[in-house]
Coordinates of C-alpha atoms in Angstrom, one line a residue:
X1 CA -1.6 -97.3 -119.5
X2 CA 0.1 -94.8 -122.5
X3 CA -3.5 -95.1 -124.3
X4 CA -4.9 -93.5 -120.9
X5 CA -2.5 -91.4 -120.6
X6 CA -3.4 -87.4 -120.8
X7 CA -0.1 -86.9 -123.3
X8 CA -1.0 -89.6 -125.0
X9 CA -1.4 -88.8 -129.1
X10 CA 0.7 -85.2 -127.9
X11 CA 4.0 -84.3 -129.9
X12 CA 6.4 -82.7 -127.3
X13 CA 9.9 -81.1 -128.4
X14 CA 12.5 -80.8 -125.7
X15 CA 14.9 -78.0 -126.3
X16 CA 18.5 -79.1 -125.1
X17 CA 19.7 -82.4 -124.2
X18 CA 21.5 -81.7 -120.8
X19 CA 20.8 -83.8 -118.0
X20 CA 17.9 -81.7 -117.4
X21 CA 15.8 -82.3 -120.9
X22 CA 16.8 -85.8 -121.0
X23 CA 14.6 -86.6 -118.2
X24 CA 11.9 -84.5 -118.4
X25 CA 12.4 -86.5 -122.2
X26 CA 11.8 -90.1 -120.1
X27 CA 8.8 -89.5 -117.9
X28 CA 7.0 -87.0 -120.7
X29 CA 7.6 -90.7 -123.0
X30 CA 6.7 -92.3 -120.4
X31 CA 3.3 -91.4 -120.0
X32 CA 2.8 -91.2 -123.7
X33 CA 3.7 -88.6 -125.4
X34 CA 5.5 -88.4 -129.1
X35 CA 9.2 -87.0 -127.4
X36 CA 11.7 -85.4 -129.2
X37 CA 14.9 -83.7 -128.0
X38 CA 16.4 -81.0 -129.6
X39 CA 20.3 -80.8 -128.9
X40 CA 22.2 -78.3 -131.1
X41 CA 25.7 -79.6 -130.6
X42 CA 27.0 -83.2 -132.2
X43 CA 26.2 -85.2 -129.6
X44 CA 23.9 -85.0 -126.2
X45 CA 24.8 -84.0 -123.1
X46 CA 24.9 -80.3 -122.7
X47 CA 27.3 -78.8 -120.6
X48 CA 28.0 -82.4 -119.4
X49 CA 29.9 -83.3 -122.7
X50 CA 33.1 -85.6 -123.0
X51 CA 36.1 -85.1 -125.1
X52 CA 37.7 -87.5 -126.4
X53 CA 41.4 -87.5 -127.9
X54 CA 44.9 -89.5 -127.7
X55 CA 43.7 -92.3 -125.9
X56 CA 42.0 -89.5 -122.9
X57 CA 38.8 -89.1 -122.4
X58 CA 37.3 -85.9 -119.9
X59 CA 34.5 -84.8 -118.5
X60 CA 34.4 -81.7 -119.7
X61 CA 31.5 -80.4 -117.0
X62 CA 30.4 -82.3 -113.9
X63 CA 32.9 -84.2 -112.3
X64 CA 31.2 -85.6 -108.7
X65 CA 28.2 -87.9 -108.4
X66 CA 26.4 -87.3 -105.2
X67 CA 23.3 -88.1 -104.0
X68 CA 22.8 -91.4 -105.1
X69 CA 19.3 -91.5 -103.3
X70 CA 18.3 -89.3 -106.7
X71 CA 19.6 -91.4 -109.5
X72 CA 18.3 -94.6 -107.6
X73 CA 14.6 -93.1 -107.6
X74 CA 15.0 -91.8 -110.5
X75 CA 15.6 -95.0 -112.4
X76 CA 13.4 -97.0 -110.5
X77 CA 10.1 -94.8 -111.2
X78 CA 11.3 -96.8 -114.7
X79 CA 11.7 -99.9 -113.3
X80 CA 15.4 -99.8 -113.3
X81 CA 18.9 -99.3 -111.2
X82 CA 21.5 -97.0 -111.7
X83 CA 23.7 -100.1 -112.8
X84 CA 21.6 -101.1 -115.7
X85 CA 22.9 -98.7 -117.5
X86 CA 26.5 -98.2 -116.0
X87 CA 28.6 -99.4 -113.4
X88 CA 29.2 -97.1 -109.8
X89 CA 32.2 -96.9 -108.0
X90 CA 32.6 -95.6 -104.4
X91 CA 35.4 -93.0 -103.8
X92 CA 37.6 -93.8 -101.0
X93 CA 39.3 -91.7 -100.4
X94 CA 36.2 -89.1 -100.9
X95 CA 38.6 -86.6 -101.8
X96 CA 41.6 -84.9 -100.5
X97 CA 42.1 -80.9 -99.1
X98 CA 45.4 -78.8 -99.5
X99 CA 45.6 -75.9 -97.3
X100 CA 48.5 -74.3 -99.3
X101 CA 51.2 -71.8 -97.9
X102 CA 50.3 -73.5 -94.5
X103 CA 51.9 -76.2 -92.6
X104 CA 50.9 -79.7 -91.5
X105 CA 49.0 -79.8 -88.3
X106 CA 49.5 -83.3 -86.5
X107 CA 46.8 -85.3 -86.3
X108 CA 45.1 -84.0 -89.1
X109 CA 46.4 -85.8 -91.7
X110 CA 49.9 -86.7 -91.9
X111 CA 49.9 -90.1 -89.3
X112 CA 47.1 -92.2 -91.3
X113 CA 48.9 -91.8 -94.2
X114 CA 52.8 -91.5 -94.0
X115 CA 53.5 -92.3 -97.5
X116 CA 51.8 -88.5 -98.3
X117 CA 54.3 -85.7 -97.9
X118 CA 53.0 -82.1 -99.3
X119 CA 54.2 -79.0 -98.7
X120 CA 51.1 -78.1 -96.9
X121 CA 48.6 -79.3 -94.7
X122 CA 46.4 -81.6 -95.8
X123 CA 43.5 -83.7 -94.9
X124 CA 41.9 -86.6 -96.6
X125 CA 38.3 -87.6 -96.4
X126 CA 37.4 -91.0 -96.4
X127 CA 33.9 -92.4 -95.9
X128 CA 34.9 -93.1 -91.8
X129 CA 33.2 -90.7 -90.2
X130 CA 35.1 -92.0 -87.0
X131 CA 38.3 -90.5 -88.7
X132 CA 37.0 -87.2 -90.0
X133 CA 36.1 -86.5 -86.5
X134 CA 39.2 -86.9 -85.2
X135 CA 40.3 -84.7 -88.3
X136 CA 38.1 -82.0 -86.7
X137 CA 39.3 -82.9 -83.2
X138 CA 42.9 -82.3 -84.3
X139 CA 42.2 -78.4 -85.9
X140 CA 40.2 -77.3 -82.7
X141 CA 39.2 -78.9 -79.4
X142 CA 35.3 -79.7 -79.1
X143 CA 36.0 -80.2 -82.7
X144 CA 34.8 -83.7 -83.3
X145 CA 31.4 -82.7 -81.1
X146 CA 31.1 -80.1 -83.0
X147 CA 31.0 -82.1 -86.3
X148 CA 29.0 -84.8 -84.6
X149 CA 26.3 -81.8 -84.1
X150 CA 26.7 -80.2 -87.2
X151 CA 26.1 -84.1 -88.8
X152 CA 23.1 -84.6 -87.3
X153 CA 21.0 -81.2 -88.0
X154 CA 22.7 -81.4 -91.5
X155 CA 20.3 -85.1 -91.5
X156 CA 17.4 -83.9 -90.4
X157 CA 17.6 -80.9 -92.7
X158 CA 18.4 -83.4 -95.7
X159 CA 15.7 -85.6 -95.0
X160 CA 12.8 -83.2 -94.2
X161 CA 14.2 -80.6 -97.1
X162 CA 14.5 -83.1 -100.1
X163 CA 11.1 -84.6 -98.7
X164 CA 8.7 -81.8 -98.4
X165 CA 10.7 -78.9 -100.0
X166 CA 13.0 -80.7 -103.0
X167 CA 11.0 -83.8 -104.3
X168 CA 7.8 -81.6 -103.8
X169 CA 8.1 -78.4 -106.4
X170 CA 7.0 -75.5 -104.2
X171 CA 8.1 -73.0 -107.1
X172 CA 5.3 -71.0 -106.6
X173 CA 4.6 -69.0 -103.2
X174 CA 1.0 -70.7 -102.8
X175 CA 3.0 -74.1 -102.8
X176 CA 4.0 -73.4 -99.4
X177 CA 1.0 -72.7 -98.2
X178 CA 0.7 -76.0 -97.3
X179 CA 0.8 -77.8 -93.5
X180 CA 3.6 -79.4 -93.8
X181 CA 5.5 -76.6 -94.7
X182 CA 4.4 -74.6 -91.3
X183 CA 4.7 -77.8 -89.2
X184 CA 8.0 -78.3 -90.5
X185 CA 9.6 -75.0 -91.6
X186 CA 10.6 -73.8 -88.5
X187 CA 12.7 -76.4 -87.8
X188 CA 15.1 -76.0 -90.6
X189 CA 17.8 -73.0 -90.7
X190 CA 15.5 -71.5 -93.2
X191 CA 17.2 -67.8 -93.4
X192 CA 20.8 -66.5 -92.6
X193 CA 23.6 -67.4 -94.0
X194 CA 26.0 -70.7 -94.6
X195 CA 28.9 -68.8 -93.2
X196 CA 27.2 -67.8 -89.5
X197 CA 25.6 -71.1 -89.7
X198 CA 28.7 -72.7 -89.8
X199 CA 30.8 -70.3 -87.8
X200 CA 28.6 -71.4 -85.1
X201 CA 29.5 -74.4 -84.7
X202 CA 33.4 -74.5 -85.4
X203 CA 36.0 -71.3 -85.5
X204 CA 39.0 -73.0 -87.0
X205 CA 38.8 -71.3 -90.8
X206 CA 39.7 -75.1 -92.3
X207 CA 37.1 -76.4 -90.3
X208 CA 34.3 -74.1 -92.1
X209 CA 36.4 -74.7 -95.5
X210 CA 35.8 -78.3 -95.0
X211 CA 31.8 -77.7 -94.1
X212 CA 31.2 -74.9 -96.9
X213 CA 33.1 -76.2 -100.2
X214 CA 30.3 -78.0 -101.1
X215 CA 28.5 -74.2 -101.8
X216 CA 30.7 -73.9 -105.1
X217 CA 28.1 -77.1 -106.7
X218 CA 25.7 -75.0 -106.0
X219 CA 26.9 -71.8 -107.1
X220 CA 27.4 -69.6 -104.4
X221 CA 29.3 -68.5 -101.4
X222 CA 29.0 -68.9 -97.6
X223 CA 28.0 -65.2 -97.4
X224 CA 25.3 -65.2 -99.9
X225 CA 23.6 -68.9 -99.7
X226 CA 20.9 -69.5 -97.4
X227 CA 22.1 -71.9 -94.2
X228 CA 19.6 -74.2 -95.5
X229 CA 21.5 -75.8 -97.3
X230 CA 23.8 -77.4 -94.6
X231 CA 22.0 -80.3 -95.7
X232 CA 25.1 -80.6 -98.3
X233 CA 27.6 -82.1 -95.2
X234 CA 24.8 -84.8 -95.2
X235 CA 25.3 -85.5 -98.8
X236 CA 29.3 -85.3 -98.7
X237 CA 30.0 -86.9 -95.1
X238 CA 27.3 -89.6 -95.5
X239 CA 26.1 -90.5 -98.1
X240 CA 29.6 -90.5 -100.0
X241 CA 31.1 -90.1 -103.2
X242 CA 31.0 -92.2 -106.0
X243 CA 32.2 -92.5 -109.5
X244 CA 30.5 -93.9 -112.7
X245 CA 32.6 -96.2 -114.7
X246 CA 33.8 -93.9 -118.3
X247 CA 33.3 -90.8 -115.9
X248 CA 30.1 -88.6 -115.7
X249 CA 28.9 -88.6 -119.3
X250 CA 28.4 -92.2 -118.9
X251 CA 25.0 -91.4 -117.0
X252 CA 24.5 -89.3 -120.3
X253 CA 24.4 -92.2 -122.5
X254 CA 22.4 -93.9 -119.3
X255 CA 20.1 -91.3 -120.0
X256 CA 19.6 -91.8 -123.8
X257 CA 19.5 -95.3 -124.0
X258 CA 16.7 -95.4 -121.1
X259 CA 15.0 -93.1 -123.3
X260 CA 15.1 -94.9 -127.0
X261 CA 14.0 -97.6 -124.4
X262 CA 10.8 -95.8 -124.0
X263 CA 10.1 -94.4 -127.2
X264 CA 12.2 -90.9 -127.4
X265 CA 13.5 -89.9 -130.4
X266 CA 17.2 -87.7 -130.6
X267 CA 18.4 -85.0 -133.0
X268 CA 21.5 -83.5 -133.0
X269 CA 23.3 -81.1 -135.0
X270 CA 19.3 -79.6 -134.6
X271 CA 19.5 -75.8 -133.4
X272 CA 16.5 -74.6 -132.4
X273 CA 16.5 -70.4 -133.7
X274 CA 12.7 -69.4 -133.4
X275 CA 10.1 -70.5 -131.1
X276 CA 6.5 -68.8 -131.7
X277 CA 3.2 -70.2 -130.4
X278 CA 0.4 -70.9 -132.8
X279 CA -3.4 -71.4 -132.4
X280 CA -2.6 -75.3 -132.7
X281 CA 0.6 -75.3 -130.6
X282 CA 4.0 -74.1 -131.3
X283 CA 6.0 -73.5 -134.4
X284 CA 9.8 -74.2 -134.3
X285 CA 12.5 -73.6 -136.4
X286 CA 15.5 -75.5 -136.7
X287 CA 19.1 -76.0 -138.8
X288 CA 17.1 -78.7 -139.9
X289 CA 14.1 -77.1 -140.9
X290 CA 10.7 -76.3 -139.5
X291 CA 8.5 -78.3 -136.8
X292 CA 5.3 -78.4 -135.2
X293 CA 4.9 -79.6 -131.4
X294 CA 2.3 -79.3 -129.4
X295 CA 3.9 -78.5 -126.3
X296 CA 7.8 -77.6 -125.9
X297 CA 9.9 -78.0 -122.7
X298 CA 13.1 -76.0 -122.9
X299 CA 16.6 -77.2 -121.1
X300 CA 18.2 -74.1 -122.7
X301 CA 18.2 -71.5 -120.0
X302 CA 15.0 -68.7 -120.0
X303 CA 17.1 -65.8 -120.6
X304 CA 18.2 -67.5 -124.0
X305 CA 14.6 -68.7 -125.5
X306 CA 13.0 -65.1 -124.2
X307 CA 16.0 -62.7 -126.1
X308 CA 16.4 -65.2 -129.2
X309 CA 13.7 -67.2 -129.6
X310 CA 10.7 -65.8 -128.4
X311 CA 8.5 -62.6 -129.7
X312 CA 8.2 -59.7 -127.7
X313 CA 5.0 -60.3 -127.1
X314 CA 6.0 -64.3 -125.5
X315 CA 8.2 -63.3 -123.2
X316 CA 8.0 -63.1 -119.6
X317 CA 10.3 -60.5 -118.8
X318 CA 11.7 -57.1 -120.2
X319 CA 15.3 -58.2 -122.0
X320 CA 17.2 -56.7 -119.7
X321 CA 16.3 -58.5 -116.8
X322 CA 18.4 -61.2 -117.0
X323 CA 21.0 -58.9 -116.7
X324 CA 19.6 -58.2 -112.9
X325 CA 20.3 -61.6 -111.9
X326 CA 23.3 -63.1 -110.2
X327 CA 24.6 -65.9 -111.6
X328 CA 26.9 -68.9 -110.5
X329 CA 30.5 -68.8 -111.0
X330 CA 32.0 -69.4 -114.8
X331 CA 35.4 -71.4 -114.6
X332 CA 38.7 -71.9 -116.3
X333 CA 38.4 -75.5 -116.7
X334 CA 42.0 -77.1 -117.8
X335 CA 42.2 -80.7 -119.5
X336 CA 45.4 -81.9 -119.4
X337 CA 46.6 -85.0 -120.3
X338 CA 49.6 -86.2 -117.7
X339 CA 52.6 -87.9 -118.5
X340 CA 53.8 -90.3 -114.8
X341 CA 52.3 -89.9 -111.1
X342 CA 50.6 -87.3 -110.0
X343 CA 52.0 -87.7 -106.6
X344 CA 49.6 -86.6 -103.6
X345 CA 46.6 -86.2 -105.7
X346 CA 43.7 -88.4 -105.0
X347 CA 40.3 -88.6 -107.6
X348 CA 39.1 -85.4 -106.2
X349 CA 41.3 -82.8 -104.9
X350 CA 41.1 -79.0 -103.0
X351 CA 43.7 -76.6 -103.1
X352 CA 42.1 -73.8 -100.5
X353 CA 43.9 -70.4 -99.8
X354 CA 44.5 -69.6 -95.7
X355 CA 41.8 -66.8 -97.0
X356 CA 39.0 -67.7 -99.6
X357 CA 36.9 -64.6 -99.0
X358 CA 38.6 -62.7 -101.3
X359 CA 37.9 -65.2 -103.9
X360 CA 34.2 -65.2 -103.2
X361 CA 34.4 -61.3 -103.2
X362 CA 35.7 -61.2 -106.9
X363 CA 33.3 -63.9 -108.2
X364 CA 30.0 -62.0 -106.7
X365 CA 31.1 -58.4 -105.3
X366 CA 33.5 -56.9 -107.2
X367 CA 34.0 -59.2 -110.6
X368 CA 37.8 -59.8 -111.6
X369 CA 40.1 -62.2 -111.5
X370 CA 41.4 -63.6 -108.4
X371 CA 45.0 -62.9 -107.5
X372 CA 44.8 -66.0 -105.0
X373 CA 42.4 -68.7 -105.5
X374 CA 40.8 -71.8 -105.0
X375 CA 40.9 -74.5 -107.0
X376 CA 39.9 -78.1 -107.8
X377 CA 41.5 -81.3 -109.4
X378 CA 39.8 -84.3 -110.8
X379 CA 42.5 -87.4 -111.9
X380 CA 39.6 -89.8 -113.1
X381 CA 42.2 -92.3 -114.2
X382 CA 43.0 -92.9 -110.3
X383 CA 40.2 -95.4 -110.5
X384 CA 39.6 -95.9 -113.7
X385 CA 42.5 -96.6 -116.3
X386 CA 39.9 -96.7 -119.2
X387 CA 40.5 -92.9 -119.5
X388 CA 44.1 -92.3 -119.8
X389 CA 46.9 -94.2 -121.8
X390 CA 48.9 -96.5 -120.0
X391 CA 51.6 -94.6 -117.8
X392 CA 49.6 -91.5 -118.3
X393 CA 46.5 -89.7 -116.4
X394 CA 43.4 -87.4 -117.3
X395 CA 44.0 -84.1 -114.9
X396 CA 41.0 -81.6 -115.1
X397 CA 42.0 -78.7 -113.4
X398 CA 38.7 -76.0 -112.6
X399 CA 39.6 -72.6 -110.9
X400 CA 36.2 -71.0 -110.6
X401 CA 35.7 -67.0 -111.9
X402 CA 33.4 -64.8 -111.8
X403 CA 30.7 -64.9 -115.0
X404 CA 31.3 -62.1 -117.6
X405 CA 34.7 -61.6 -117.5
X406 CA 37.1 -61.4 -120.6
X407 CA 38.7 -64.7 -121.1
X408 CA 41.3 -64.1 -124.0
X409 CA 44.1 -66.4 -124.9
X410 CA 46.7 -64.2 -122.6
X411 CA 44.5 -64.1 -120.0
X412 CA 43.6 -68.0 -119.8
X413 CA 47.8 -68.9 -120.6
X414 CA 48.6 -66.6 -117.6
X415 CA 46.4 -68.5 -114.9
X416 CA 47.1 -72.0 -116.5
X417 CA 50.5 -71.2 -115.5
X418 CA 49.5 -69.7 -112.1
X419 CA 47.6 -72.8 -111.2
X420 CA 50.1 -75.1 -112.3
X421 CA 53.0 -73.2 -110.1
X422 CA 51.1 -72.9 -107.2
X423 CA 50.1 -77.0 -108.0
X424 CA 54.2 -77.6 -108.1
X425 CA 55.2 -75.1 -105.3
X426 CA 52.7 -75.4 -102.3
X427 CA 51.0 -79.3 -103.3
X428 CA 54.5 -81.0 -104.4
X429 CA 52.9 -81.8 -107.8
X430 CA 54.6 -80.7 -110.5
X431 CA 53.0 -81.4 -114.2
X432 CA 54.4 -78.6 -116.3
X433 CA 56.9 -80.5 -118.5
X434 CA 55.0 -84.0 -118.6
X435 CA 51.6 -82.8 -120.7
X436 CA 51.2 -84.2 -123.7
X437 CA 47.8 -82.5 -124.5
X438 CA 46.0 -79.8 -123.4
X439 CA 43.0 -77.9 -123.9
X440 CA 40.6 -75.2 -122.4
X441 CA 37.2 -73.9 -122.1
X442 CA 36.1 -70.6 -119.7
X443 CA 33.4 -68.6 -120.0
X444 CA 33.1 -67.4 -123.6
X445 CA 32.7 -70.9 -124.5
X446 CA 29.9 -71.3 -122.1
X447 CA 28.0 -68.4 -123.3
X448 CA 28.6 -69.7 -127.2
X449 CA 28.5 -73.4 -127.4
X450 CA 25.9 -73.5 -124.1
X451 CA 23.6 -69.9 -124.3
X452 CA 24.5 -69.5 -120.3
X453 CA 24.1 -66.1 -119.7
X454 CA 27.3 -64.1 -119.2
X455 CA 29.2 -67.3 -119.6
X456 CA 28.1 -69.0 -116.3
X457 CA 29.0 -72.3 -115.8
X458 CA 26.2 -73.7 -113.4
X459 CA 23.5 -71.4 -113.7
X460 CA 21.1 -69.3 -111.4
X461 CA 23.3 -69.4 -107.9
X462 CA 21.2 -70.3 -104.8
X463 CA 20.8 -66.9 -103.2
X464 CA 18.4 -66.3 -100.6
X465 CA 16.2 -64.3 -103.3
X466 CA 16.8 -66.9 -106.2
X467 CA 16.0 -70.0 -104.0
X468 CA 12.4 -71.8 -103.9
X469 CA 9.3 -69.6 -105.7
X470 CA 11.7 -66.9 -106.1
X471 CA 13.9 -68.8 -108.9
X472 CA 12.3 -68.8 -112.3
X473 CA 9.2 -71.3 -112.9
X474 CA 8.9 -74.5 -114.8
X475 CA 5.8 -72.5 -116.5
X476 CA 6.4 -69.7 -118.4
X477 CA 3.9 -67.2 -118.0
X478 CA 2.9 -65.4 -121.0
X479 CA 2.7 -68.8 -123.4
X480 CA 0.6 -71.8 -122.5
X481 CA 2.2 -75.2 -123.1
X482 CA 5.7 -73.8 -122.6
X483 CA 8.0 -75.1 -119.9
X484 CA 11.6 -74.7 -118.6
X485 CA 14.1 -77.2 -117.1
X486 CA 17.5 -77.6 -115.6
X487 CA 20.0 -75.2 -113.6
X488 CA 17.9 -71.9 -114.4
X489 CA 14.8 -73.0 -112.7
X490 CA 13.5 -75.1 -109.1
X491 CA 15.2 -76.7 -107.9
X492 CA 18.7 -75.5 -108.8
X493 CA 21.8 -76.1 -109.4
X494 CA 23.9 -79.5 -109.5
X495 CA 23.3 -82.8 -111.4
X496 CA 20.9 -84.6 -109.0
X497 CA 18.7 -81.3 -108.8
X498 CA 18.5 -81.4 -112.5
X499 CA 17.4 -84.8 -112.4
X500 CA 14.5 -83.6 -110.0
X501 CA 14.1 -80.9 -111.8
X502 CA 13.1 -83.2 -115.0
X503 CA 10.0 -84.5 -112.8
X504 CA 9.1 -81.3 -112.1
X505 CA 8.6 -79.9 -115.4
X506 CA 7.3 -83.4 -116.7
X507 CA 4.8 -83.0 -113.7
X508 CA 3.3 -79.3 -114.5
X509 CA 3.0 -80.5 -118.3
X510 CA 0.8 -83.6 -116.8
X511 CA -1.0 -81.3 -114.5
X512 CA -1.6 -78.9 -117.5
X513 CA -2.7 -81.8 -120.0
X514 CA -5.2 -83.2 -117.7
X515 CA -6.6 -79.6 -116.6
X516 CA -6.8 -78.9 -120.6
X517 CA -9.0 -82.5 -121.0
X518 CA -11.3 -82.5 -118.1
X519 CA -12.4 -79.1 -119.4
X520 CA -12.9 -80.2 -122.7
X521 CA -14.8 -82.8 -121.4
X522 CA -17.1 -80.8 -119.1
X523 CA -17.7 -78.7 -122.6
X524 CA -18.4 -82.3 -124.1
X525 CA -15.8 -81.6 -126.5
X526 CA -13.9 -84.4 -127.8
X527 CA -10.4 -83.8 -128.3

């Protein structure tokens, strides 16, 4: 089938080995081509990277695997499952929510599990839907209808959205010209926003906490992301939570041996620093030296390749703007290894304000540091004790900020310590004199070790102007035989859409490839 392939005898250089490249790199090898992935840091993975030290081992990007629908068809397009290359998990509990500065409301949380005693009110979600309903019940009556409602549209948007809108790449406004798209369209919450969408159904503010946390994967905030995406209480509520065995950057090395499986080829330590197309393909220089490819497919976000790689006359847009865009939340990410319990805490934990607008207002509206935030814990070594010494656990603390801000050393010390007081003071966990290593990363170490724009964490968020054929293409424009992958591009942000967004890209370079040899044959030229 390779021989018949239209990539077959094609050399193809992927620029980045996030989650992203490294599967565009499986289905491009797949159907034939000569793959090679470009990753300038010591080891794959891109902003999903591990660190390793003292017997810990982090995550030092994505924490949460949802959507396991993705990964499963995405393995088995290969002839794989998921657990041929590592072993899953289920969460339960899902994850647990502290309303801080707020007391315990009964019913809620408190009677199914007595041996938990915050400071706060808290609720834990498990993967009985027959409890979080009467969690809803308890914060506002009508509450467990209204999540029974909420569940079901949240389905149907799911199913018809990841069908005909996700799966499919409509990046391009002709692609929904189509008559599925009319039939269907109007049936989904298409336009407006998250946060009337929700406030529609429920009017207790922990109620829509618990419905809209899911935005933050996707980089944005009830007020600014389409209520399309409602679909995310599908993915959360139903189809659960689950953990891979050695934490996310297991599906990394998933992802690499699947593709020395099918023929791709990895350099790292290989930074890509000039990119010009050529009348027989593209030119590339690297730390290693220069290449030739005939095609390139870049994980490394647009905005980079088009200011530092690319000629003037390559690029798709003036340099400045990418400075137009608005981009998905950076983060002071914490990795902190734990001496004892960590008390209340479960594998994934919520600490949410009474008010999280003002958050959201100085990550998008008016940039700065938040004098009361959100944030999130992950304790990986809860499930797994392969990550932590004995008698000691992995805490990975993420307060999201807005991108571009100044992170000095002050600046990061003073809301370590914020986040840990508020952690000891309104959770009952209190860490400060048990850690026995520590490190950091915000957002000048995204912009440096990752080329994210303005030190971004995610990428492009999922505004109402920056979602289907209004984010970026997988095609640039202005250079055949270039293409783009990942967070920056359709169809956005998270792990699973990255994963999509690899058959995307692969997809347009097929498309392309057999345009390019039916014409050549037509002209009776052999190529």
């Amino acid at each position: 089938m390779r021989k018949e392939s239209p990539l077959a005898g094609e050399t193809i250089d992927v620029i980045g080995g996030g989650f992203g490249g490294l599967t565009t790199a499986c289905y491009l090898a797949d159907a034939g081509a000569d793959v090679t992935v470009l990753e300038r840091q010591d080891r794959l993975g891109g902003a999903a990277n591990v660190l390793e030290t003292d017997g810990f081992r982090f995550d030092t990007g994505p924490s949460w695997y949802l959507m396991p629908d993705v990964f499963e068809r995405f393995f088995d397009h290969f002839g794989h499952d998921p657990e041929d290359f590592y072993t899953l998990h289920q969460l339960d509990p899902q994850y647990r929510v502290f309303y801080r500065d707020s007391d315990p409301v009964p019913g809620a949380g408190t009677p199914s599990d007595d041996d938990i005693d915050p400071p706060c009110d808290w609720v834990t979600i498990t993967s009985d839907l027959g409890r979080t309903r009467r969690t809803f019940a308890a914060y506002e009556a009508g509450g467990g209808e209204a999540f029974d409602a909420y569940l079901a549209e949240a389905e149907h948007t799911y199913d018809v959205g990841m069908e005909h809108f996700v799966y499919e790449d409509r990046s391009r406004f002709r692609d929904l010209i189509d008559l599925d798209v009319v039939r269907l369209g109007p049936g989904l919450k298409m336009l407006g926003s998250m946060q009337d969408h929700v406030a529609s159904h429920v009017e207790n503010p922990k109620l829509q906490q618990l419905l809209q946390y899911t935005l933050v994967f996707l980089g944005g905030a009830p007020h600014n992301t389409p209520a399309l995406y409602n679909l995310m209480a599908h993915v959360d509520f139903n189809l659960g939570v689950y953990y891979p065995e050695g934490g996310m950057y297991s599906v990394v090395e998933g992802l690499a041996d699947l593709g020395e499986e099918l023929g791709v080829t990895y350099r790292t330590n290989a930074e890509v620093t000039d990119l010009q197309s050529t009348t027989t393909g593209f030119a590339l220089q690297t730390s290693e030296g220069r290449r030739r490819a005939d095609r390139v497919v870049s994980n490394a976000p647009q905005a980079h390749v088009e200011r530092e790689l690319l000629s003037p006359g390559n690029r798709d847009h003036a340099l400045d703007h990418w400075d137009d865009q608005t981009y998905a939340p950076s983060a002071l990410l914490l990795y902190l290894g734990v001496e004892g319990d960590v008390g209340p805490l479960a594998h994934h934990s919520l600490v949410f304000p009474d008010d999280w607008d003002p958050h959201f207002e100085a990550i998008f509206e008016d940039p700065a540091w938040p004098d009361d935030p959100a944030y999130y814990l992950a304790v990986p070594s809860l499930t797994d004790d392969g990550v932590a010494p004995d008698g000691h656990h992995a805490v990975v603390a993420l307060l999201p900020i807005a991108p571009g801000l100044d992170d000095t050393p002050e600046r990061r010390q003073e809301y370590r310590d914020l986040v840990l007081d508020d952690l000891a003071d309104n959770v009952g966990v209190d860490i400060r004199d048990r850690i026995v290593y520590e490190s950091s990363m915000c957002v000048s170490d995204f912009a440096e070790r990752l080329n994210y724009p303005q030190g971004t964490a995610l990428g492009l968020a999922h505004t109402l102007f920056q979602t289907g054929p209004m984010r970026p293409s997988h095609r640039a424009k202005s250079v055949d035989g270039l293409y783009y992958v990942g967070g920056f591009t359709s169809p956005g942000i998270g792990v699973p859409m990255a994963f999509i967004s690899g058959q995307h890209a692969a997809d347009a370079v097929l498309e392309d490839a057999r345009g390019k040899r039916d014409l050549l044959s037509r002209l009776g030229i052999a190529r």
